[in-house]
Tab-separated table of C-alpha atoms in Angstrom:
chain	number	residue	atom	x	y	z
U	1	UNK	CA	0.120	0.221	-0.463
U	2	UNK	CA	3.069	2.293	-1.227
U	3	UNK	CA	0.738	4.793	-3.597
U	4	UNK	CA	0.310	8.398	-3.199
U	5	UNK	CA	-2.428	9.586	-0.872
U	6	UNK	CA	-6.069	9.814	-3.023
U	7	UNK	CA	-7.531	12.781	-3.703
U	8	UNK	CA	-10.994	12.155	-4.525
U	9	UNK	CA	-13.534	8.615	-4.075
U	10	UNK	CA	-12.698	8.010	-7.290
U	11	UNK	CA	-9.112	6.878	-6.558
U	12	UNK	CA	-9.683	5.485	-3.106
U	13	UNK	CA	-11.948	3.117	-5.264
U	14	UNK	CA	-9.265	2.617	-7.342
U	15	UNK	CA	-6.435	2.049	-5.068
U	16	UNK	CA	-8.967	-0.606	-3.162
U	17	UNK	CA	-9.563	-2.415	-5.722
U	18	UNK	CA	-5.995	-2.344	-6.662
U	19	UNK	CA	-5.155	-3.691	-3.174
U	20	UNK	CA	-7.667	-6.544	-3.172
U	21	UNK	CA	-6.573	-8.305	-6.113
U	22	UNK	CA	-2.733	-6.811	-5.912
U	23	UNK	CA	-0.215	-9.590	-5.586
U	24	UNK	CA	-0.760	-9.443	-1.623
U	25	UNK	CA	-4.647	-9.894	-1.734
U	26	UNK	CA	-6.327	-7.431	0.820
U	27	UNK	CA	-9.784	-8.318	2.152
U	28	UNK	CA	-12.186	-4.674	0.561
U	29	UNK	CA	-12.843	-3.278	4.073
U	30	UNK	CA	-9.885	-3.991	5.474
U	31	UNK	CA	-8.215	-1.737	2.517
U	32	UNK	CA	-10.863	0.588	2.223
U	33	UNK	CA	-10.728	1.631	6.228
U	34	UNK	CA	-7.127	2.473	5.344
U	35	UNK	CA	-8.283	4.090	2.116
U	36	UNK	CA	-9.927	6.845	3.736
U	37	UNK	CA	-7.729	6.792	7.088
U	38	UNK	CA	-5.544	8.548	4.831
U	39	UNK	CA	-7.464	11.260	3.035
U	40	UNK	CA	-10.273	13.828	3.847
U	41	UNK	CA	-12.915	12.652	2.065
U	42	UNK	CA	-15.975	14.411	3.125
U	43	UNK	CA	-18.724	11.572	4.140
U	44	UNK	CA	-21.098	12.242	1.180
U	45	UNK	CA	-17.713	11.230	-0.820
U	46	UNK	CA	-16.493	8.492	1.617
U	47	UNK	CA	-19.920	6.889	1.069
U	48	UNK	CA	-19.433	6.533	-3.413
U	49	UNK	CA	-15.649	5.650	-2.840
U	50	UNK	CA	-16.995	2.746	-0.778
U	51	UNK	CA	-20.741	2.116	-3.264
U	52	UNK	CA	-17.964	2.548	-5.748
U	53	UNK	CA	-15.419	0.284	-4.851
U	54	UNK	CA	-17.533	-2.670	-3.577
U	55	UNK	CA	-19.852	-2.506	-6.355
U	56	UNK	CA	-17.019	-3.190	-8.907
U	57	UNK	CA	-15.297	-5.616	-7.128
U	58	UNK	CA	-18.866	-7.781	-6.468
U	59	UNK	CA	-19.555	-7.280	-10.558
U	60	UNK	CA	-16.179	-7.943	-11.849
U	61	UNK	CA	-17.365	-10.697	-13.757
U	62	UNK	CA	-19.884	-8.638	-15.691
U	63	UNK	CA	-17.838	-5.478	-16.152
U	64	UNK	CA	-14.717	-7.549	-17.288
U	65	UNK	CA	-17.977	-9.233	-20.215
U	66	UNK	CA	-19.132	-6.331	-20.894
U	67	UNK	CA	-15.387	-4.361	-21.834
U	68	UNK	CA	-14.250	-7.355	-23.564
U	69	UNK	CA	-16.264	-6.168	-26.655
U	70	UNK	CA	-13.626	-2.578	-26.863
U	71	UNK	CA	-11.125	-3.983	-25.014
U	72	UNK	CA	-10.474	-7.443	-26.758
U	73	UNK	CA	-7.160	-9.487	-26.667
U	74	UNK	CA	-5.567	-6.309	-24.951
U	75	UNK	CA	-7.108	-7.202	-21.691
U	76	UNK	CA	-4.343	-9.814	-21.348
U	77	UNK	CA	-1.825	-7.384	-21.848
U	78	UNK	CA	-3.094	-4.182	-19.346
U	79	UNK	CA	-1.759	-2.482	-16.537
U	80	UNK	CA	-3.376	-4.002	-13.680
U	81	UNK	CA	-4.494	0.029	-13.122
U	82	UNK	CA	-5.620	0.693	-16.048
U	83	UNK	CA	-7.652	-2.301	-16.137
U	84	UNK	CA	-9.607	-1.476	-12.692
U	85	UNK	CA	-10.754	2.082	-13.995
U	86	UNK	CA	-11.825	0.411	-16.824
U	87	UNK	CA	-13.849	-1.506	-14.167
U	88	UNK	CA	-14.664	1.159	-12.520
U	89	UNK	CA	-15.788	3.635	-15.119
U	90	UNK	CA	-17.480	0.687	-16.687
U	91	UNK	CA	-19.409	0.153	-13.214
U	92	UNK	CA	-20.175	3.806	-12.925
U	93	UNK	CA	-22.339	3.606	-16.938
U	94	UNK	CA	-23.941	0.219	-16.377
U	95	UNK	CA	-24.509	0.189	-12.766
U	96	UNK	CA	-24.356	2.797	-10.777
U	97	UNK	CA	-27.217	5.923	-10.120
U	98	UNK	CA	-27.197	9.420	-10.252
U	99	UNK	CA	-23.730	9.669	-12.784
U	100	UNK	CA	-23.462	11.530	-15.695
U	101	UNK	CA	-21.555	9.938	-18.385
U	102	UNK	CA	-19.144	12.653	-19.130
U	103	UNK	CA	-17.890	12.732	-15.276
U	104	UNK	CA	-17.719	8.742	-15.467
U	105	UNK	CA	-14.962	9.231	-18.879
U	106	UNK	CA	-13.486	12.337	-17.762
U	107	UNK	CA	-12.456	11.676	-14.605
U	108	UNK	CA	-11.066	7.284	-15.705
U	109	UNK	CA	-9.284	9.055	-18.207
U	110	UNK	CA	-7.473	11.398	-15.485
U	111	UNK	CA	-7.254	8.301	-13.699
U	112	UNK	CA	-5.392	6.550	-16.476
U	113	UNK	CA	-3.015	9.500	-16.948
U	114	UNK	CA	-1.959	9.679	-13.351
U	115	UNK	CA	-1.274	5.794	-13.147
U	116	UNK	CA	-0.435	5.512	-16.616
U	117	UNK	CA	-0.138	7.975	-19.463
U	118	UNK	CA	-0.796	9.712	-22.708
U	119	UNK	CA	-1.578	6.502	-24.519
U	120	UNK	CA	-3.747	4.305	-21.552
U	121	UNK	CA	-5.457	7.398	-20.989
U	122	UNK	CA	-6.826	7.824	-24.541
U	123	UNK	CA	-7.816	3.736	-24.532
U	124	UNK	CA	-9.994	4.440	-21.729
U	125	UNK	CA	-11.314	7.195	-23.439
U	126	UNK	CA	-11.838	5.394	-26.044
U	127	UNK	CA	-13.600	2.364	-24.823
U	128	UNK	CA	-15.257	4.061	-22.245
U	129	UNK	CA	-17.447	5.962	-23.704
U	130	UNK	CA	-18.386	3.379	-26.262
U	131	UNK	CA	-19.705	1.070	-23.245
U	132	UNK	CA	-21.429	4.421	-22.495
U	133	UNK	CA	-23.311	4.529	-26.596
U	134	UNK	CA	-23.380	0.704	-26.861
U	135	UNK	CA	-26.535	-1.135	-24.974
U	136	UNK	CA	-25.858	-4.071	-22.371
U	137	UNK	CA	-25.238	-7.340	-23.775
U	138	UNK	CA	-27.162	-10.154	-23.411
U	139	UNK	CA	-26.297	-11.964	-20.688
U	140	UNK	CA	-26.102	-15.441	-18.937
U	141	UNK	CA	-27.175	-15.918	-15.099
U	142	UNK	CA	-24.213	-16.291	-13.866
U	143	UNK	CA	-22.657	-13.379	-15.838
U	144	UNK	CA	-25.690	-11.240	-15.118
U	145	UNK	CA	-24.702	-11.849	-11.771
U	146	UNK	CA	-21.325	-11.903	-11.532
U	147	UNK	CA	-20.961	-14.893	-9.663
U	148	UNK	CA	-19.487	-17.871	-10.069
U	149	UNK	CA	-21.835	-20.140	-11.527
U	150	UNK	CA	-21.148	-23.189	-9.012
U	151	UNK	CA	-22.709	-20.754	-6.295
U	152	UNK	CA	-25.489	-20.312	-8.309
U	153	UNK	CA	-26.214	-23.863	-8.538
U	154	UNK	CA	-25.937	-24.456	-5.006
U	155	UNK	CA	-28.154	-21.747	-4.113
U	156	UNK	CA	-30.866	-22.763	-6.552
U	157	UNK	CA	-30.383	-26.340	-5.146
U	158	UNK	CA	-30.823	-24.767	-1.529
U	159	UNK	CA	-34.104	-22.545	-1.781
U	160	UNK	CA	-35.623	-23.047	-4.663
U	161	UNK	CA	-35.402	-21.687	-8.551
U	162	UNK	CA	-38.377	-18.926	-7.322
U	163	UNK	CA	-35.799	-17.236	-4.995
U	164	UNK	CA	-32.937	-16.827	-6.581
U	165	UNK	CA	-33.433	-13.468	-8.157
U	166	UNK	CA	-34.120	-11.529	-5.446
U	167	UNK	CA	-31.193	-13.937	-3.532
U	168	UNK	CA	-28.494	-12.466	-6.349
U	169	UNK	CA	-30.122	-8.999	-5.842
U	170	UNK	CA	-29.727	-8.610	-2.380
U	171	UNK	CA	-26.584	-10.256	-2.616
U	172	UNK	CA	-25.657	-7.657	-4.838
U	173	UNK	CA	-27.229	-4.887	-2.761
U	174	UNK	CA	-24.860	-2.746	-0.760
U	175	UNK	CA	-25.165	-5.272	3.039
U	176	UNK	CA	-27.991	-3.915	5.452
U	177	UNK	CA	-26.719	-2.113	8.543
U	178	UNK	CA	-27.326	-3.357	11.737
U	179	UNK	CA	-26.324	-2.287	15.807
U	180	UNK	CA	-26.808	-4.728	18.678
U	181	UNK	CA	-28.051	-3.207	21.605
U	182	UNK	CA	-26.355	-2.782	24.934
U	183	UNK	CA	-29.538	-4.132	27.321
U	184	UNK	CA	-27.078	-2.865	30.608
U	185	UNK	CA	-27.207	0.930	29.036
U	186	UNK	CA	-30.088	1.157	27.013
U	187	UNK	CA	-33.572	-0.119	25.672
U	188	UNK	CA	-34.295	-0.756	21.668
U	189	UNK	CA	-36.524	2.307	21.583
U	190	UNK	CA	-34.109	4.549	23.299
U	191	UNK	CA	-31.255	3.304	21.061
U	192	UNK	CA	-33.981	4.338	18.098
U	193	UNK	CA	-34.886	7.339	19.210
U	194	UNK	CA	-31.405	8.493	19.462
U	195	UNK	CA	-30.737	7.422	16.240
U	196	UNK	CA	-33.901	9.548	14.944
U	197	UNK	CA	-32.564	12.092	16.602
U	198	UNK	CA	-29.404	12.006	14.204
U	199	UNK	CA	-31.666	11.392	11.247
U	200	UNK	CA	-30.444	8.022	10.899
U	201	UNK	CA	-33.840	5.577	10.548
U	202	UNK	CA	-34.252	2.227	12.233
U	203	UNK	CA	-36.228	-0.266	11.990
U	204	UNK	CA	-36.680	-3.599	14.843
U	205	UNK	CA	-35.657	-6.533	13.793
U	206	UNK	CA	-39.010	-8.890	13.986
U	207	UNK	CA	-36.638	-11.807	15.500
U	208	UNK	CA	-33.654	-10.329	17.327
U	209	UNK	CA	-35.107	-8.355	20.155
U	210	UNK	CA	-31.781	-6.444	21.411
U	211	UNK	CA	-31.234	-5.084	17.272
U	212	UNK	CA	-31.979	-2.152	14.945
U	213	UNK	CA	-31.684	-2.723	11.028
U	214	UNK	CA	-30.565	0.276	9.203
U	215	UNK	CA	-30.650	1.471	5.484
U	216	UNK	CA	-26.806	0.517	4.110
U	217	UNK	CA	-26.499	4.346	3.055
U	218	UNK	CA	-25.837	4.112	7.583
U	219	UNK	CA	-22.543	5.673	8.178
U	220	UNK	CA	-20.447	2.787	9.744
U	221	UNK	CA	-18.552	6.331	11.755
U	222	UNK	CA	-21.062	8.088	12.698
U	223	UNK	CA	-22.841	5.090	14.501
U	224	UNK	CA	-20.188	4.471	16.215
U	225	UNK	CA	-19.612	8.030	17.304
U	226	UNK	CA	-23.539	7.768	18.491
U	227	UNK	CA	-23.078	5.072	20.632
U	228	UNK	CA	-21.308	6.186	23.926
U	229	UNK	CA	-21.783	2.248	24.760
U	230	UNK	CA	-25.479	1.838	24.006
U	231	UNK	CA	-24.970	-0.333	20.835
U	232	UNK	CA	-22.266	-1.881	18.615
U	233	UNK	CA	-22.083	-2.719	14.931
U	234	UNK	CA	-24.117	-5.884	14.320
U	235	UNK	CA	-25.442	-7.291	10.896
U	236	UNK	CA	-29.824	-7.943	12.427
U	237	UNK	CA	-28.668	-12.569	11.204
U	238	UNK	CA	-25.593	-12.687	13.059
U	239	UNK	CA	-27.951	-11.412	16.431
U	240	UNK	CA	-30.039	-14.173	15.841
U	241	UNK	CA	-26.998	-16.975	17.629
U	242	UNK	CA	-26.738	-15.716	20.722
U	243	UNK	CA	-30.563	-14.581	20.377
U	244	UNK	CA	-31.672	-18.511	19.980
U	245	UNK	CA	-28.552	-19.898	22.988
U	246	UNK	CA	-31.013	-16.589	24.749
U	247	UNK	CA	-27.968	-16.773	28.118
U	248	UNK	CA	-29.362	-15.519	31.006
U	249	UNK	CA	-28.001	-13.489	34.223
U	250	UNK	CA	-26.310	-15.514	36.446
U	251	UNK	CA	-25.824	-18.499	34.439
U	252	UNK	CA	-22.203	-20.379	33.111
U	253	UNK	CA	-21.721	-19.284	29.767
U	254	UNK	CA	-18.337	-20.464	26.990
U	255	UNK	CA	-18.508	-18.912	23.706
U	256	UNK	CA	-16.508	-21.054	20.948
U	257	UNK	CA	-14.688	-19.219	17.717
U	258	UNK	CA	-15.451	-16.037	19.611
U	259	UNK	CA	-13.711	-13.490	17.354
U	260	UNK	CA	-13.289	-9.753	17.860
U	261	UNK	CA	-16.573	-10.004	20.391
U	262	UNK	CA	-19.982	-9.298	18.944
U	263	UNK	CA	-21.538	-12.209	20.060
U	264	UNK	CA	-19.287	-12.177	23.476
U	265	UNK	CA	-20.244	-8.152	23.688
U	266	UNK	CA	-23.823	-9.419	22.660
U	267	UNK	CA	-23.807	-12.715	25.439
U	268	UNK	CA	-22.472	-9.768	28.473
U	269	UNK	CA	-26.038	-7.494	27.684
U	270	UNK	CA	-27.948	-10.651	27.766
U	271	UNK	CA	-26.843	-11.640	31.576
U	272	UNK	CA	-26.224	-8.196	32.112
U	273	UNK	CA	-22.726	-8.271	32.775
U	274	UNK	CA	-24.569	-10.613	35.313
U	275	UNK	CA	-23.549	-14.139	34.374
U	276	UNK	CA	-19.825	-16.041	34.110
U	277	UNK	CA	-18.863	-16.150	30.407
U	278	UNK	CA	-15.531	-18.009	28.923
U	279	UNK	CA	-14.908	-16.355	25.640
U	280	UNK	CA	-12.466	-18.422	23.251
U	281	UNK	CA	-9.911	-18.498	20.033
U	282	UNK	CA	-7.156	-19.187	18.280
U	283	UNK	CA	-6.381	-15.618	17.034
U	284	UNK	CA	-4.502	-13.457	19.383
U	285	UNK	CA	-4.823	-10.530	17.737
U	286	UNK	CA	-8.662	-10.879	17.675
U	287	UNK	CA	-8.817	-11.795	21.334
U	288	UNK	CA	-6.586	-8.387	22.031
U	289	UNK	CA	-9.340	-6.546	19.749
U	290	UNK	CA	-11.677	-8.049	21.825
U	291	UNK	CA	-10.039	-7.412	24.861
U	292	UNK	CA	-9.967	-4.050	24.221
U	293	UNK	CA	-14.023	-4.155	22.697
U	294	UNK	CA	-15.092	-5.309	26.619
U	295	UNK	CA	-12.944	-2.756	28.698
U	296	UNK	CA	-14.059	0.389	27.012
U	297	UNK	CA	-17.644	-1.469	27.593
U	298	UNK	CA	-17.334	-1.695	31.090
U	299	UNK	CA	-17.676	-5.233	31.219
U	300	UNK	CA	-15.799	-8.137	33.688
U	301	UNK	CA	-17.799	-11.504	33.746
U	302	UNK	CA	-15.808	-12.373	30.249
U	303	UNK	CA	-13.170	-13.783	30.898
U	304	UNK	CA	-10.912	-14.576	27.634
U	305	UNK	CA	-8.278	-17.496	26.437
U	306	UNK	CA	-6.228	-17.436	23.265
U	307	UNK	CA	-6.569	-21.599	22.402
U	308	UNK	CA	-7.517	-24.067	20.100
U	309	UNK	CA	-11.217	-24.934	20.839
U	310	UNK	CA	-10.850	-28.139	20.293
U	311	UNK	CA	-8.136	-29.061	23.297
U	312	UNK	CA	-10.206	-27.352	25.742
U	313	UNK	CA	-11.123	-29.133	28.708
U	314	UNK	CA	-14.492	-28.975	30.172
U	315	UNK	CA	-16.524	-30.358	33.184
U	316	UNK	CA	-19.697	-29.986	31.617
U	317	UNK	CA	-20.824	-27.600	33.866
U	318	UNK	CA	-21.692	-24.787	32.000
U	319	UNK	CA	-25.477	-24.225	31.128
U	320	UNK	CA	-25.271	-22.182	28.006
U	321	UNK	CA	-22.933	-23.121	24.899
U	322	UNK	CA	-22.430	-21.081	22.076
U	323	UNK	CA	-20.185	-22.075	18.772
U	324	UNK	CA	-19.679	-19.962	15.934
U	325	UNK	CA	-18.190	-22.444	13.875
U	326	UNK	CA	-15.343	-20.920	11.105
U	327	UNK	CA	-16.975	-21.955	8.043
U	328	UNK	CA	-16.782	-21.456	4.137
U	329	UNK	CA	-18.761	-17.666	4.606
U	330	UNK	CA	-21.313	-19.152	1.748
U	331	UNK	CA	-23.624	-16.659	3.460
U	332	UNK	CA	-21.676	-13.612	3.322
U	333	UNK	CA	-21.061	-12.862	-0.055
U	334	UNK	CA	-22.585	-10.014	0.282
U	335	UNK	CA	-20.726	-8.839	3.337
U	336	UNK	CA	-17.428	-9.501	1.896
U	337	UNK	CA	-17.728	-7.951	-1.420
U	338	UNK	CA	-14.150	-10.080	-2.478
U	339	UNK	CA	-14.963	-13.518	-0.795
U	340	UNK	CA	-17.494	-14.879	-4.097
U	341	UNK	CA	-13.983	-14.641	-5.570
U	342	UNK	CA	-11.808	-16.221	-3.318
U	343	UNK	CA	-13.758	-19.700	-2.495
U	344	UNK	CA	-14.281	-22.901	-3.739
U	345	UNK	CA	-16.651	-25.960	-4.081
U	346	UNK	CA	-14.753	-28.148	-1.897
U	347	UNK	CA	-14.609	-25.286	1.172
U	348	UNK	CA	-17.898	-26.486	2.922
U	349	UNK	CA	-16.925	-30.337	2.582
U	350	UNK	CA	-13.031	-29.230	3.619
U	351	UNK	CA	-14.903	-26.344	7.017
U	352	UNK	CA	-17.062	-29.495	8.041
U	353	UNK	CA	-14.247	-31.724	9.713
U	354	UNK	CA	-12.779	-29.010	11.882
U	355	UNK	CA	-16.839	-28.061	12.332
U	356	UNK	CA	-17.427	-31.543	14.031
U	357	UNK	CA	-14.502	-31.334	15.993
U	358	UNK	CA	-15.084	-28.118	17.596
U	359	UNK	CA	-19.093	-29.574	17.932
U	360	UNK	CA	-18.237	-32.044	19.842
U	361	UNK	CA	-15.250	-30.022	22.279
U	362	UNK	CA	-18.633	-27.475	23.140
U	363	UNK	CA	-20.664	-30.071	23.802
U	364	UNK	CA	-18.310	-31.466	26.763
U	365	UNK	CA	-18.794	-28.028	28.337
U	366	UNK	CA	-22.893	-28.153	28.577
U	367	UNK	CA	-24.783	-29.115	31.787
U	368	UNK	CA	-27.251	-32.081	31.947
U	369	UNK	CA	-30.234	-29.708	30.920
U	370	UNK	CA	-27.560	-27.294	29.536
U	371	UNK	CA	-28.181	-25.416	26.031
U	372	UNK	CA	-25.947	-25.404	22.662
U	373	UNK	CA	-26.454	-23.477	20.000
U	374	UNK	CA	-23.780	-24.248	16.523
U	375	UNK	CA	-23.790	-21.255	14.234
U	376	UNK	CA	-22.838	-21.120	10.923
U	377	UNK	CA	-22.875	-18.230	8.096
U	378	UNK	CA	-22.577	-20.592	5.067
U	379	UNK	CA	-25.722	-22.437	3.260
U	380	UNK	CA	-23.874	-25.265	2.756
U	381	UNK	CA	-25.804	-28.133	4.312
U	382	UNK	CA	-22.374	-30.051	5.131
U	383	UNK	CA	-21.254	-26.876	7.224
U	384	UNK	CA	-25.585	-26.852	8.771
U	385	UNK	CA	-27.796	-30.105	8.620
U	386	UNK	CA	-24.837	-32.212	8.347
U	387	UNK	CA	-22.320	-31.947	11.368
U	388	UNK	CA	-25.737	-31.316	13.191
U	389	UNK	CA	-27.177	-34.923	12.244
U	390	UNK	CA	-23.622	-36.676	12.257
U	391	UNK	CA	-23.139	-34.975	15.714
U	392	UNK	CA	-26.989	-36.236	17.284
U	393	UNK	CA	-25.900	-39.910	15.678
U	394	UNK	CA	-22.820	-40.255	17.750
U	395	UNK	CA	-23.958	-38.111	20.963
U	396	UNK	CA	-27.311	-39.979	22.780
U	397	UNK	CA	-27.509	-36.863	25.729
U	398	UNK	CA	-28.090	-34.387	23.002
U	399	UNK	CA	-31.236	-33.594	21.194
U	400	UNK	CA	-32.497	-30.747	18.942
U	401	UNK	CA	-34.154	-28.114	20.947
U	402	UNK	CA	-37.544	-26.035	20.193
U	403	UNK	CA	-36.030	-22.280	18.436
U	404	UNK	CA	-39.211	-19.346	19.307
U	405	UNK	CA	-41.568	-19.448	16.865
U	406	UNK	CA	-40.561	-16.162	15.807
U	407	UNK	CA	-38.111	-17.746	13.972
U	408	UNK	CA	-40.894	-19.629	11.934
U	409	UNK	CA	-39.614	-18.176	8.314
U	410	UNK	CA	-36.453	-20.172	8.386
U	411	UNK	CA	-37.244	-23.131	10.765
U	412	UNK	CA	-36.230	-26.162	8.404
U	413	UNK	CA	-38.757	-29.420	8.433
U	414	UNK	CA	-36.105	-30.538	11.661
U	415	UNK	CA	-36.323	-26.911	13.437
U	416	UNK	CA	-32.908	-25.246	12.485
U	417	UNK	CA	-32.601	-22.018	11.467
U	418	UNK	CA	-31.727	-21.419	7.698
U	419	UNK	CA	-31.876	-17.667	6.437
U	420	UNK	CA	-31.410	-17.516	3.354
U	421	UNK	CA	-28.953	-14.900	1.831
U	422	UNK	CA	-30.062	-11.405	0.695
U	423	UNK	CA	-33.431	-10.965	0.989
U	424	UNK	CA	-34.668	-8.475	3.059
U	425	UNK	CA	-30.792	-7.646	3.877
U	426	UNK	CA	-29.635	-10.416	5.297
U	427	UNK	CA	-26.396	-12.358	5.528
U	428	UNK	CA	-27.011	-16.333	5.246
U	429	UNK	CA	-26.844	-17.979	8.647
U	430	UNK	CA	-27.498	-21.773	10.172
U	431	UNK	CA	-28.019	-21.607	13.257
U	432	UNK	CA	-29.646	-24.863	15.404
U	433	UNK	CA	-30.367	-25.333	18.705
U	434	UNK	CA	-29.644	-28.920	20.803
U	435	UNK	CA	-30.739	-29.203	24.588
U	436	UNK	CA	-28.374	-32.607	26.691
U	437	UNK	CA	-30.639	-34.383	28.707
U	438	UNK	CA	-31.233	-34.433	32.003
């Protein structure tokens, strides 16, 4: 990341795309956060840069398809900055509302001159003028949705052909924002009122009673600035596992694979910081971030451990155990723009082996009569039902437990929650609630 400081929203988007698809690939969110920290762009320009970068990354397959007739074999030898500038220009012309064609072309030409030379600027000018005047080409579903064909096949088989267009449209739209309210410091109604006073519309989740769903355009920086320990950023579907676990004050709770602590904060909120929580992750950097967040929130009931959860020594005395398992991430392709280009069809099968081991370790923590919730942000049954069915077949002491009726729209025949990605802005998730017989 040694490029000069960007001076425009379009240049920020260019640098983000180069970071994501460069020789040392980075995540889109990480790259965007880094690039925006180095600018003094207005809130409006930051939003423009975010939409442009994320959109061009998601729609890469479609954009290359649209550009191909005007570039031909030259695409193979184009310098990376020029190829990315062409994609960003084509995104503005084909898919981004409110952008004048003249501005999209001229600004792209300026970037091509800065990151290339007079010849590359001329190429960008000629190609984008063609894109601006020629109609879109006919394309198959995978190309139109800019998604690997195997992902579309998977979602069609999983959710039905009648829902696939809505899923793809939702996944390609900006991801919905959400906050999880810290019930120690505010009610959900109070948080909604505070946001309304700041001009931010928020809708209560009909499922998780501590979550508000926001417009994707809501500024994360504004939400964090306004929080004052009353909430933290948290996608709606990501809050479902803790809501389904339903931890109570005074309980002993274990959270495996706690990551940076979003669900840890939610657990502490639900228990009123009056329980005993053990949170475990094998990533020391994530644990350090979780420590800092808990300290800032004034939470004292959580003990954090850096460890491989599969080796955890448990005594079977815990009331509630949550395993938010590492997974293929097929449910969050809309929230992570670059993810669709980094997934492989065999990822679920590979991850399932680890998930089975983690679920076995989690089960050893649960006391008789206690609850175990297994969650994965994947839509593949190999990481969902198959893991649960295999576990139950080998563990007679456990059985599925009823999930609250409000989750009926997502309940499978077996009684698990399966959230389709993209619908109503949600991420895809699988959640199962198990109980250990007394």
